CSV table of C-alpha atoms in Angstrom, one decimal:
chain,number,residue,atom,x,y,z
A,228,UNK,CA,133.2,-129.9,11.9
A,229,UNK,CA,132.9,-130.8,8.1
A,230,UNK,CA,133.3,-128.2,5.6
A,231,UNK,CA,132.1,-128.1,2.0
A,232,UNK,CA,132.2,-126.3,-1.5
A,233,UNK,CA,129.0,-126.0,-3.1
A,234,UNK,CA,127.5,-124.0,-5.8
A,235,UNK,CA,124.0,-122.7,-5.4
A,236,UNK,CA,121.2,-124.7,-7.4
A,237,UNK,CA,119.4,-123.6,-9.7
A,238,UNK,CA,116.4,-123.1,-7.5
A,239,UNK,CA,113.2,-121.2,-8.6
A,240,UNK,CA,113.7,-118.1,-6.5
A,241,UNK,CA,110.5,-116.8,-6.7
A,242,UNK,CA,108.8,-119.9,-6.0
A,243,UNK,CA,110.8,-120.4,-2.9
A,244,UNK,CA,110.2,-116.7,-1.4
A,245,UNK,CA,106.3,-117.2,-2.3
A,246,UNK,CA,106.2,-120.0,-0.3
A,247,UNK,CA,108.3,-118.7,2.9
A,248,UNK,CA,106.1,-115.5,2.6
A,249,UNK,CA,103.0,-117.7,3.0
A,250,UNK,CA,104.0,-120.3,5.5
A,251,UNK,CA,106.4,-119.0,7.8
A,252,UNK,CA,105.6,-117.1,11.3
A,253,UNK,CA,106.6,-114.2,12.4
A,254,UNK,CA,109.2,-114.3,15.6
A,255,UNK,CA,108.9,-111.3,17.7
A,256,UNK,CA,108.5,-112.4,21.1
A,257,UNK,CA,108.3,-115.8,23.5
A,258,UNK,CA,105.0,-115.8,22.7
A,259,UNK,CA,105.5,-116.1,19.1
A,260,UNK,CA,107.1,-120.0,20.1
A,261,UNK,CA,103.6,-121.1,20.3
A,262,UNK,CA,103.8,-122.9,16.8
A,263,UNK,CA,106.8,-124.9,17.7
A,264,UNK,CA,105.6,-125.6,20.9
A,265,UNK,CA,102.7,-126.9,19.4
A,266,UNK,CA,105.1,-128.8,17.1
A,267,UNK,CA,107.4,-130.5,19.5
A,268,UNK,CA,103.9,-131.7,21.3
A,269,UNK,CA,105.0,-134.6,23.8
A,270,UNK,CA,108.5,-135.4,22.4
A,271,UNK,CA,110.8,-136.7,24.6
A,272,UNK,CA,114.1,-135.3,23.3
A,273,UNK,CA,114.1,-131.5,21.8
A,274,UNK,CA,117.2,-130.4,20.1
A,275,UNK,CA,118.1,-126.9,19.7
A,276,UNK,CA,121.1,-126.1,17.0
A,277,UNK,CA,122.9,-123.1,16.0
A,278,UNK,CA,124.6,-121.9,12.9
A,279,UNK,CA,127.8,-120.6,14.8
A,280,UNK,CA,129.8,-121.4,18.4
A,281,UNK,CA,129.4,-117.3,18.9
A,282,UNK,CA,126.1,-116.2,18.5
A,283,UNK,CA,124.5,-114.2,21.1
A,284,UNK,CA,120.9,-114.3,19.4
A,285,UNK,CA,121.1,-118.1,19.1
A,286,UNK,CA,122.1,-118.8,22.7
A,287,UNK,CA,119.2,-116.4,23.7
A,288,UNK,CA,116.4,-117.9,21.9
A,289,UNK,CA,117.4,-121.3,23.1
A,290,UNK,CA,117.4,-120.3,26.6
A,291,UNK,CA,114.1,-118.8,26.2
A,292,UNK,CA,112.8,-122.3,24.4
A,293,UNK,CA,114.7,-124.2,27.0
A,294,UNK,CA,113.2,-122.4,30.1
A,295,UNK,CA,109.9,-123.0,28.7
A,296,UNK,CA,110.0,-126.3,28.2
A,297,UNK,CA,110.9,-126.9,31.6
A,298,UNK,CA,108.3,-124.7,32.9
A,299,UNK,CA,105.4,-125.8,30.6
A,300,UNK,CA,106.6,-129.6,29.6
A,301,UNK,CA,108.6,-130.7,32.5
A,302,UNK,CA,112.1,-131.4,31.0
A,303,UNK,CA,114.7,-133.2,32.8
A,304,UNK,CA,118.2,-131.7,32.0
A,305,UNK,CA,119.9,-129.7,29.3
A,306,UNK,CA,122.6,-131.7,27.3
A,307,UNK,CA,125.4,-129.4,25.6
A,308,UNK,CA,128.2,-129.7,22.8
A,309,UNK,CA,130.6,-129.0,25.9
A,310,UNK,CA,133.1,-131.0,28.1
A,311,UNK,CA,131.7,-133.7,30.7
A,312,UNK,CA,133.8,-132.1,33.5
A,313,UNK,CA,133.3,-128.4,33.4
A,314,UNK,CA,129.1,-129.0,32.7
A,315,UNK,CA,129.6,-131.3,35.3
A,316,UNK,CA,130.3,-128.4,37.7
A,317,UNK,CA,127.9,-126.7,36.3
A,318,UNK,CA,125.3,-129.1,37.0
A,319,UNK,CA,126.1,-128.8,40.6
A,320,UNK,CA,125.9,-125.6,41.0
A,321,UNK,CA,122.2,-125.0,39.2
A,322,UNK,CA,121.3,-127.8,41.9
A,323,UNK,CA,122.4,-125.8,44.7
A,324,UNK,CA,124.9,-128.5,46.3
A,325,UNK,CA,126.8,-126.5,49.0
A,326,UNK,CA,130.3,-127.3,47.8
A,327,UNK,CA,129.4,-125.6,44.2
A,328,UNK,CA,128.2,-122.5,46.0
A,329,UNK,CA,130.9,-120.2,44.0
A,330,UNK,CA,128.6,-118.1,41.8
A,331,UNK,CA,127.7,-119.3,37.8
A,332,UNK,CA,130.1,-116.5,36.7
A,333,UNK,CA,133.0,-118.1,39.0
A,334,UNK,CA,132.0,-121.8,37.9
A,335,UNK,CA,131.6,-120.8,34.1
A,336,UNK,CA,134.9,-118.9,34.0
A,337,UNK,CA,137.2,-121.9,35.1
A,338,UNK,CA,136.2,-123.3,31.7
A,339,UNK,CA,139.5,-122.8,30.3
A,340,UNK,CA,140.0,-124.8,27.2
A,341,UNK,CA,140.0,-123.6,23.9
A,342,UNK,CA,137.0,-122.5,22.7
A,343,UNK,CA,136.4,-121.0,26.2
A,344,UNK,CA,133.6,-118.9,24.9
A,345,UNK,CA,131.3,-121.4,23.9
A,346,UNK,CA,130.1,-122.1,27.4
A,347,UNK,CA,132.0,-119.3,29.6
A,348,UNK,CA,129.6,-116.4,28.6
A,349,UNK,CA,127.1,-114.1,29.9
A,350,UNK,CA,124.6,-115.8,28.0
A,351,UNK,CA,124.9,-118.7,30.0
A,352,UNK,CA,125.7,-117.0,33.1
A,353,UNK,CA,122.0,-115.7,32.9
A,354,UNK,CA,121.1,-119.4,32.1
A,355,UNK,CA,122.8,-120.8,35.1
A,356,UNK,CA,121.2,-118.4,37.4
A,357,UNK,CA,118.0,-119.0,36.1
A,358,UNK,CA,118.2,-122.5,36.6
A,359,UNK,CA,119.8,-122.3,40.1
A,360,UNK,CA,116.6,-119.8,41.2
A,361,UNK,CA,114.4,-122.7,39.5
A,362,UNK,CA,115.7,-125.7,41.2
A,363,UNK,CA,115.8,-123.6,44.8
A,364,UNK,CA,113.1,-125.7,47.0
A,365,UNK,CA,112.6,-128.6,44.6
A,366,UNK,CA,113.0,-132.3,45.8
A,367,UNK,CA,116.6,-133.6,44.3
A,368,UNK,CA,114.9,-136.1,41.9
A,369,UNK,CA,112.8,-132.9,40.6
A,370,UNK,CA,116.0,-130.8,39.7
A,371,UNK,CA,116.6,-129.6,36.4
A,372,UNK,CA,120.4,-130.5,35.4
A,373,UNK,CA,122.8,-129.4,33.0
A,374,UNK,CA,125.4,-131.9,31.5
A,375,UNK,CA,128.3,-132.1,28.7
A,376,UNK,CA,127.8,-134.8,25.4
A,377,UNK,CA,131.6,-134.0,24.4
A,378,UNK,CA,134.3,-136.3,24.3
A,379,UNK,CA,137.3,-134.2,24.2
A,380,UNK,CA,138.7,-134.1,27.8
A,381,UNK,CA,140.5,-136.7,28.1
A,382,UNK,CA,143.1,-135.3,31.1
A,383,UNK,CA,140.4,-133.8,32.7
A,384,UNK,CA,138.2,-136.6,32.8
A,385,UNK,CA,141.2,-138.4,34.2
A,386,UNK,CA,142.1,-135.9,36.8
A,387,UNK,CA,138.4,-136.1,37.8
A,388,UNK,CA,138.3,-140.1,38.2
A,389,UNK,CA,141.3,-140.1,40.3
A,390,UNK,CA,140.1,-137.3,42.9
A,391,UNK,CA,137.2,-139.7,42.7
A,392,UNK,CA,138.7,-143.1,43.5
A,393,UNK,CA,141.2,-141.4,45.9
A,394,UNK,CA,138.7,-140.7,48.6
A,395,UNK,CA,136.3,-144.0,47.6
A,396,UNK,CA,138.6,-146.7,46.3
A,397,UNK,CA,142.1,-146.8,46.5
A,398,UNK,CA,142.5,-150.2,44.9
A,399,UNK,CA,140.6,-148.7,41.6
A,400,UNK,CA,143.3,-145.5,41.7
A,401,UNK,CA,146.4,-147.8,41.2
A,402,UNK,CA,144.5,-148.8,37.7
A,403,UNK,CA,143.9,-144.9,37.3
A,404,UNK,CA,147.6,-144.2,38.0
A,405,UNK,CA,148.7,-146.5,35.6
A,406,UNK,CA,146.6,-145.2,32.6
A,407,UNK,CA,147.4,-141.6,33.5
A,408,UNK,CA,151.0,-142.9,33.0
A,409,UNK,CA,150.4,-144.0,29.8
A,410,UNK,CA,149.0,-141.0,28.5
A,411,UNK,CA,151.4,-138.1,31.0
A,412,UNK,CA,153.7,-137.8,28.3
A,413,UNK,CA,151.3,-136.4,25.7
A,414,UNK,CA,149.0,-134.6,28.1
A,415,UNK,CA,149.6,-130.6,27.2
A,416,UNK,CA,149.0,-130.8,23.5
A,417,UNK,CA,145.2,-131.5,23.9
A,418,UNK,CA,145.5,-134.7,22.4
A,419,UNK,CA,147.5,-133.8,19.1
A,420,UNK,CA,151.0,-135.6,20.1
A,421,UNK,CA,149.1,-138.8,21.2
A,422,UNK,CA,147.1,-138.8,18.3
A,423,UNK,CA,150.2,-138.5,16.4
A,424,UNK,CA,152.2,-141.2,18.4
A,425,UNK,CA,149.2,-143.8,17.6
A,426,UNK,CA,150.7,-144.0,14.1
A,427,UNK,CA,153.9,-146.0,15.3
A,428,UNK,CA,151.5,-147.6,18.1
A,429,UNK,CA,148.2,-147.7,17.3
A,430,UNK,CA,146.6,-149.1,20.3
A,431,UNK,CA,149.2,-147.1,22.4
A,432,UNK,CA,147.0,-146.8,25.9
A,433,UNK,CA,143.9,-148.2,24.7
A,434,UNK,CA,144.0,-151.3,26.9
A,435,UNK,CA,144.8,-149.1,30.0
A,436,UNK,CA,141.6,-147.0,29.5
A,437,UNK,CA,139.3,-149.9,28.8
A,438,UNK,CA,140.6,-151.9,31.7
A,439,UNK,CA,139.9,-148.7,33.8
A,440,UNK,CA,136.2,-148.4,32.8
A,441,UNK,CA,135.7,-152.6,33.8
A,442,UNK,CA,137.7,-151.3,37.1
A,443,UNK,CA,135.0,-149.0,37.6
A,444,UNK,CA,131.8,-151.0,36.4
A,445,UNK,CA,132.8,-153.9,38.5
A,446,UNK,CA,133.0,-151.4,41.7
A,447,UNK,CA,130.2,-148.9,41.3
A,448,UNK,CA,127.6,-151.1,43.2
A,449,UNK,CA,130.0,-150.5,46.4
A,450,UNK,CA,130.4,-146.4,46.1
A,451,UNK,CA,128.0,-145.3,48.5
A,452,UNK,CA,129.1,-141.6,47.6
A,453,UNK,CA,125.5,-139.8,46.0
A,454,UNK,CA,124.2,-141.5,43.1
A,455,UNK,CA,125.0,-138.7,40.5
A,456,UNK,CA,128.7,-138.4,41.6
A,457,UNK,CA,128.7,-142.4,41.0
A,458,UNK,CA,127.3,-141.9,37.6
A,459,UNK,CA,130.1,-139.0,37.0
A,460,UNK,CA,132.9,-141.6,37.6
A,461,UNK,CA,131.4,-144.3,35.3
A,462,UNK,CA,130.7,-141.4,32.6
A,463,UNK,CA,134.7,-139.6,32.9
A,464,UNK,CA,135.6,-143.3,32.6
A,465,UNK,CA,133.6,-143.8,29.1
A,466,UNK,CA,134.8,-140.2,28.3
A,467,UNK,CA,138.3,-141.1,28.6
A,468,UNK,CA,137.8,-144.7,26.1
A,469,UNK,CA,136.1,-142.7,23.6
A,470,UNK,CA,138.8,-139.8,23.6
A,471,UNK,CA,141.6,-142.2,23.0
A,472,UNK,CA,139.4,-143.8,20.7
A,473,UNK,CA,138.5,-140.2,18.8
A,474,UNK,CA,142.5,-139.3,18.9
A,475,UNK,CA,143.5,-142.5,17.3
A,476,UNK,CA,141.0,-142.0,14.6
A,477,UNK,CA,141.9,-138.2,13.9
A,478,UNK,CA,145.3,-139.1,12.5
A,479,UNK,CA,143.1,-141.1,9.7
A,480,UNK,CA,140.9,-138.0,8.8
A,481,UNK,CA,137.5,-138.9,7.2
A,482,UNK,CA,134.2,-139.5,8.5
A,483,UNK,CA,135.1,-142.1,11.5
A,484,UNK,CA,137.0,-139.6,14.0
A,485,UNK,CA,133.5,-137.5,13.4
A,486,UNK,CA,131.7,-140.5,13.6
A,487,UNK,CA,133.2,-141.6,17.3
A,488,UNK,CA,132.6,-138.2,18.4
A,489,UNK,CA,128.7,-138.4,17.5
A,490,UNK,CA,128.7,-141.8,19.1
A,491,UNK,CA,129.6,-140.9,22.2
A,492,UNK,CA,127.4,-138.0,22.6
A,493,UNK,CA,124.5,-139.8,21.7
A,494,UNK,CA,125.7,-142.9,23.9
A,495,UNK,CA,125.7,-140.3,26.8
A,496,UNK,CA,122.4,-138.5,26.1
A,497,UNK,CA,120.9,-142.5,26.2
A,498,UNK,CA,122.9,-142.4,29.7
A,499,UNK,CA,121.1,-139.5,31.2
A,500,UNK,CA,117.7,-140.2,29.9
A,501,UNK,CA,118.1,-143.6,31.6
A,502,UNK,CA,119.3,-141.8,34.8
A,503,UNK,CA,116.5,-139.8,34.9
A,504,UNK,CA,113.8,-142.2,34.5
A,505,UNK,CA,111.5,-144.1,32.1
A,506,UNK,CA,109.5,-140.5,31.7
A,507,UNK,CA,112.6,-138.3,31.0
A,508,UNK,CA,113.2,-135.4,28.4
A,509,UNK,CA,116.1,-134.2,27.3
A,510,UNK,CA,116.9,-130.7,25.5
A,511,UNK,CA,120.2,-130.9,23.4
A,512,UNK,CA,122.3,-128.1,22.3
A,513,UNK,CA,124.5,-128.3,19.8
A,514,UNK,CA,126.0,-127.2,16.4
A,515,UNK,CA,123.3,-127.6,13.3
A,516,UNK,CA,125.9,-129.8,11.8
A,517,UNK,CA,125.4,-131.7,15.2
A,518,UNK,CA,121.4,-131.6,15.3
A,519,UNK,CA,120.3,-131.6,11.7
A,520,UNK,CA,119.4,-135.1,10.5
A,521,UNK,CA,122.8,-135.5,8.1
A,522,UNK,CA,120.4,-137.8,5.9
A,523,UNK,CA,119.3,-134.8,4.5
A,524,UNK,CA,122.4,-133.1,3.8
A,525,UNK,CA,125.8,-134.4,1.7
A,526,UNK,CA,127.7,-135.8,5.2
A,527,UNK,CA,125.7,-138.9,4.1
A,528,UNK,CA,127.7,-139.4,0.9
A,529,UNK,CA,130.7,-138.9,3.3
A,530,UNK,CA,129.8,-141.9,5.4
A,531,UNK,CA,129.1,-139.1,8.3
A,532,UNK,CA,126.1,-139.3,11.0
A,533,UNK,CA,125.3,-137.1,14.1
A,534,UNK,CA,123.5,-137.3,17.2
A,535,UNK,CA,119.8,-135.8,15.4
A,536,UNK,CA,120.1,-138.9,13.0
A,537,UNK,CA,120.7,-141.3,15.7
A,538,UNK,CA,118.2,-140.0,18.2
A,539,UNK,CA,115.5,-140.2,15.4
A,540,UNK,CA,116.3,-144.1,14.7
A,541,UNK,CA,116.7,-144.8,18.2
A,542,UNK,CA,113.5,-142.5,19.5
A,543,UNK,CA,111.4,-142.4,16.6
A,544,UNK,CA,110.4,-139.3,14.9
A,545,UNK,CA,107.5,-138.6,16.8
A,546,UNK,CA,109.6,-138.2,20.0
A,547,UNK,CA,112.4,-136.0,18.6
A,548,UNK,CA,112.0,-132.7,17.4
A,549,UNK,CA,115.3,-130.6,15.7
A,550,UNK,CA,115.1,-127.1,15.6
A,551,UNK,CA,117.8,-125.3,13.3
A,552,UNK,CA,118.9,-122.2,13.1
A,553,UNK,CA,120.5,-119.5,10.7
A,554,UNK,CA,121.1,-116.0,10.0
A,555,UNK,CA,121.6,-113.9,7.1
A,556,UNK,CA,124.2,-111.3,8.5
A,557,UNK,CA,125.9,-110.3,11.7
A,558,UNK,CA,128.6,-110.6,14.0
A,559,UNK,CA,130.2,-113.8,15.8
A,560,UNK,CA,133.0,-114.7,17.9
A,561,UNK,CA,135.9,-117.3,16.6
A,562,UNK,CA,139.0,-117.6,15.8
A,563,UNK,CA,141.3,-117.3,13.0
A,564,UNK,CA,142.4,-121.1,13.0
A,565,UNK,CA,142.6,-123.7,16.3
A,566,UNK,CA,143.8,-122.6,19.7
A,567,UNK,CA,144.0,-118.7,18.0
A,568,UNK,CA,142.4,-115.6,20.2
A,569,UNK,CA,139.0,-115.5,20.2
A,570,UNK,CA,137.9,-111.7,18.2
A,571,UNK,CA,134.5,-110.7,17.2
A,572,UNK,CA,133.8,-111.4,13.4
A,573,UNK,CA,131.9,-110.1,10.7
A,574,UNK,CA,129.5,-112.8,9.1
A,575,UNK,CA,128.8,-111.4,6.0
A,576,UNK,CA,125.5,-111.6,3.9
A,577,UNK,CA,124.2,-114.7,3.1
A,578,UNK,CA,125.7,-116.8,-0.3
A,579,UNK,CA,123.1,-116.0,-3.4
A,580,UNK,CA,121.0,-118.9,-3.6
A,581,UNK,CA,121.5,-120.5,0.0
A,582,UNK,CA,118.4,-121.1,2.3
A,583,UNK,CA,120.1,-117.7,4.1
A,584,UNK,CA,119.7,-115.7,1.2
A,585,UNK,CA,116.3,-117.0,-0.1
A,586,UNK,CA,114.9,-116.1,3.8
A,587,UNK,CA,116.5,-112.9,3.7
A,588,UNK,CA,114.8,-112.0,0.0
A,589,UNK,CA,111.3,-113.4,1.6
A,590,UNK,CA,111.8,-110.4,3.7
A,591,UNK,CA,113.9,-109.3,6.3
A,592,UNK,CA,112.3,-110.6,9.6
A,593,UNK,CA,113.0,-112.9,12.1
A,594,UNK,CA,110.7,-116.2,11.2
A,595,UNK,CA,109.6,-119.5,12.4
A,596,UNK,CA,109.2,-122.4,9.9
A,597,UNK,CA,107.5,-125.4,11.2
A,598,UNK,CA,109.1,-127.8,8.3
A,599,UNK,CA,105.7,-129.7,7.7
A,600,UNK,CA,104.5,-126.9,6.0
A,601,UNK,CA,107.6,-126.6,3.4
A,602,UNK,CA,107.5,-130.2,1.6
A,603,UNK,CA,107.4,-128.3,-1.9
A,604,UNK,CA,108.9,-129.6,-4.7
A,605,UNK,CA,111.0,-126.3,-4.8
A,606,UNK,CA,112.6,-127.3,-1.3
A,607,UNK,CA,112.4,-131.2,-1.5
A,608,UNK,CA,114.4,-131.4,-5.0
A,609,UNK,CA,117.4,-129.3,-3.9
A,610,UNK,CA,120.0,-130.0,-2.3
A,611,UNK,CA,120.5,-125.7,-1.1
A,612,UNK,CA,123.6,-124.5,0.9
A,613,UNK,CA,123.1,-124.0,4.6
A,614,UNK,CA,125.6,-122.1,6.3
A,615,UNK,CA,127.4,-123.5,9.3
A,616,UNK,CA,130.4,-120.9,11.1
A,617,UNK,CA,132.4,-123.2,13.4
A,618,UNK,CA,135.3,-122.1,16.5
A,619,UNK,CA,137.6,-121.8,13.6
A,620,UNK,CA,136.5,-119.0,10.6
A,621,UNK,CA,137.9,-116.9,8.2
A,622,UNK,CA,134.9,-114.8,6.5
A,623,UNK,CA,136.5,-114.2,3.3
A,624,UNK,CA,136.9,-117.9,2.1
A,625,UNK,CA,133.0,-118.6,3.5
A,626,UNK,CA,131.6,-118.9,0.1
A,627,UNK,CA,134.3,-122.1,-0.3
A,628,UNK,CA,133.8,-123.3,2.9
A,629,UNK,CA,131.1,-123.2,5.1
A,630,UNK,CA,128.0,-124.0,3.4
A,631,UNK,CA,126.4,-127.7,3.7
A,632,UNK,CA,123.9,-128.6,1.0
A,633,UNK,CA,121.0,-129.2,2.8
A,634,UNK,CA,116.9,-130.3,2.2
A,635,UNK,CA,115.8,-128.7,5.2
A,636,UNK,CA,112.4,-129.4,5.7
A,637,UNK,CA,113.8,-133.0,6.0
A,638,UNK,CA,117.4,-132.1,8.1
A,639,UNK,CA,115.1,-130.3,11.0
A,640,UNK,CA,111.6,-130.4,12.7
A,641,UNK,CA,111.5,-126.5,12.7
A,642,UNK,CA,114.1,-123.5,12.2
A,643,UNK,CA,114.8,-120.1,13.4
A,644,UNK,CA,115.7,-117.8,11.1
A,645,UNK,CA,117.2,-114.4,12.4
A,646,UNK,CA,117.5,-112.0,10.1
A,647,UNK,CA,120.8,-110.3,11.8
A,648,UNK,CA,122.5,-111.8,14.9
A,649,UNK,CA,125.0,-110.4,17.3
A,650,UNK,CA,128.3,-111.8,18.7
A,651,UNK,CA,128.1,-113.7,21.7
A,652,UNK,CA,129.9,-111.9,25.3
A,653,UNK,CA,132.9,-114.0,26.1
A,654,UNK,CA,133.3,-113.8,30.1
A,655,UNK,CA,137.0,-114.1,29.4
A,656,UNK,CA,136.9,-110.8,27.2
A,657,UNK,CA,135.5,-109.0,30.2
A,658,UNK,CA,137.8,-106.0,30.9
A,659,UNK,CA,137.7,-106.6,34.8
A,660,UNK,CA,136.5,-110.1,34.8
A,661,UNK,CA,133.1,-109.6,37.0
A,662,UNK,CA,131.0,-106.7,35.5
A,663,UNK,CA,127.9,-107.7,33.6
A,664,UNK,CA,127.4,-105.8,30.2
A,665,UNK,CA,125.6,-103.1,31.0
A,666,UNK,CA,123.2,-103.1,28.1
A,667,UNK,CA,123.1,-107.3,27.8
A,668,UNK,CA,119.8,-108.3,26.9
A,669,UNK,CA,119.2,-111.4,29.0
A,670,UNK,CA,115.8,-112.4,27.3
A,671,UNK,CA,113.7,-112.7,24.6
């Protein structure tokens, strides 16, 4: 996730807070979302952001919005900033496939790549169980799916391909085994050792994964397993190709590796929409830095783009609604460094002059902002800092690296502000592993 140091601009606080008080809608329960659903209208893609990867309230409100989109507007699937193989197992569970009848806890507890808490949490258990109940009794082509958009699962995707080809195509399996042999020396460091090795051999395993993808695409018409499993095989091959590109790009830093990742997520979203038919509708869950249009931030100055921007360009503004989330203070789950133990952390009050500060200063209530109402000079002429917390977080340094300068009315179509938020409930932190927290709030 990009990090920024930014000094608060000289915003007229009185003018800004007066506009917020005048135009913001109070946010209290699911019915108070009605203005958002009017703004969504007949949109094809609704993206739901988050200001951190470890906040219960963001997951809770996104679940509430997603359930209404599915029930009231016929949305076909949820696609998240998660690994394809793990999320595909959850997809099979929520669609009531017999082989995935282990229960949402068991399926999600097996999400074991760091940061586990992003999807292995009780909030997603509740959503998965709701999806399974919603899908029960529906025709297969009407069941709502759950998929991962991300690119990190190089080895998991490779293992999935080999298992699938071992049952369906022994000849293609030989090609997969060649790719596996190429990556085998680097598999235990989550891509870091492969990235370093490409400094000396720039195209180390590129040919092997491209060859495997071509082989699978040639053979796809002959695979007679269910249509989603065929799609899954091709998608895992695409993950391998783009993950290899991503890890090569990591070595050089800068915008390229970010763009490889968001390109992959955008192309996966497009493939899923085509899989579900001409009238398909998608819900996307990802961090604000992916959802909020990068052109309305300083990210674009560094040559970075994201899936929110790409979706607007591909599907046109009328068919895409981008919803950002933020809060003033609270707690969140994160790690002190990459791979560190997860822990509950305090999120301090928003920095003076930031969007979070202005929204709190207007009044200490949860709010829904429809951005067409906020095209005022005070908001449109300033890039105002907007907090972004990743899986790695150190609150004592927040003011130096966790605010993205943003023109919020251009970055999002709507924004949900929650004054004080609480930490997510990770499955792997539960003492006995199977007991749901007694006080866990399931819905809004």
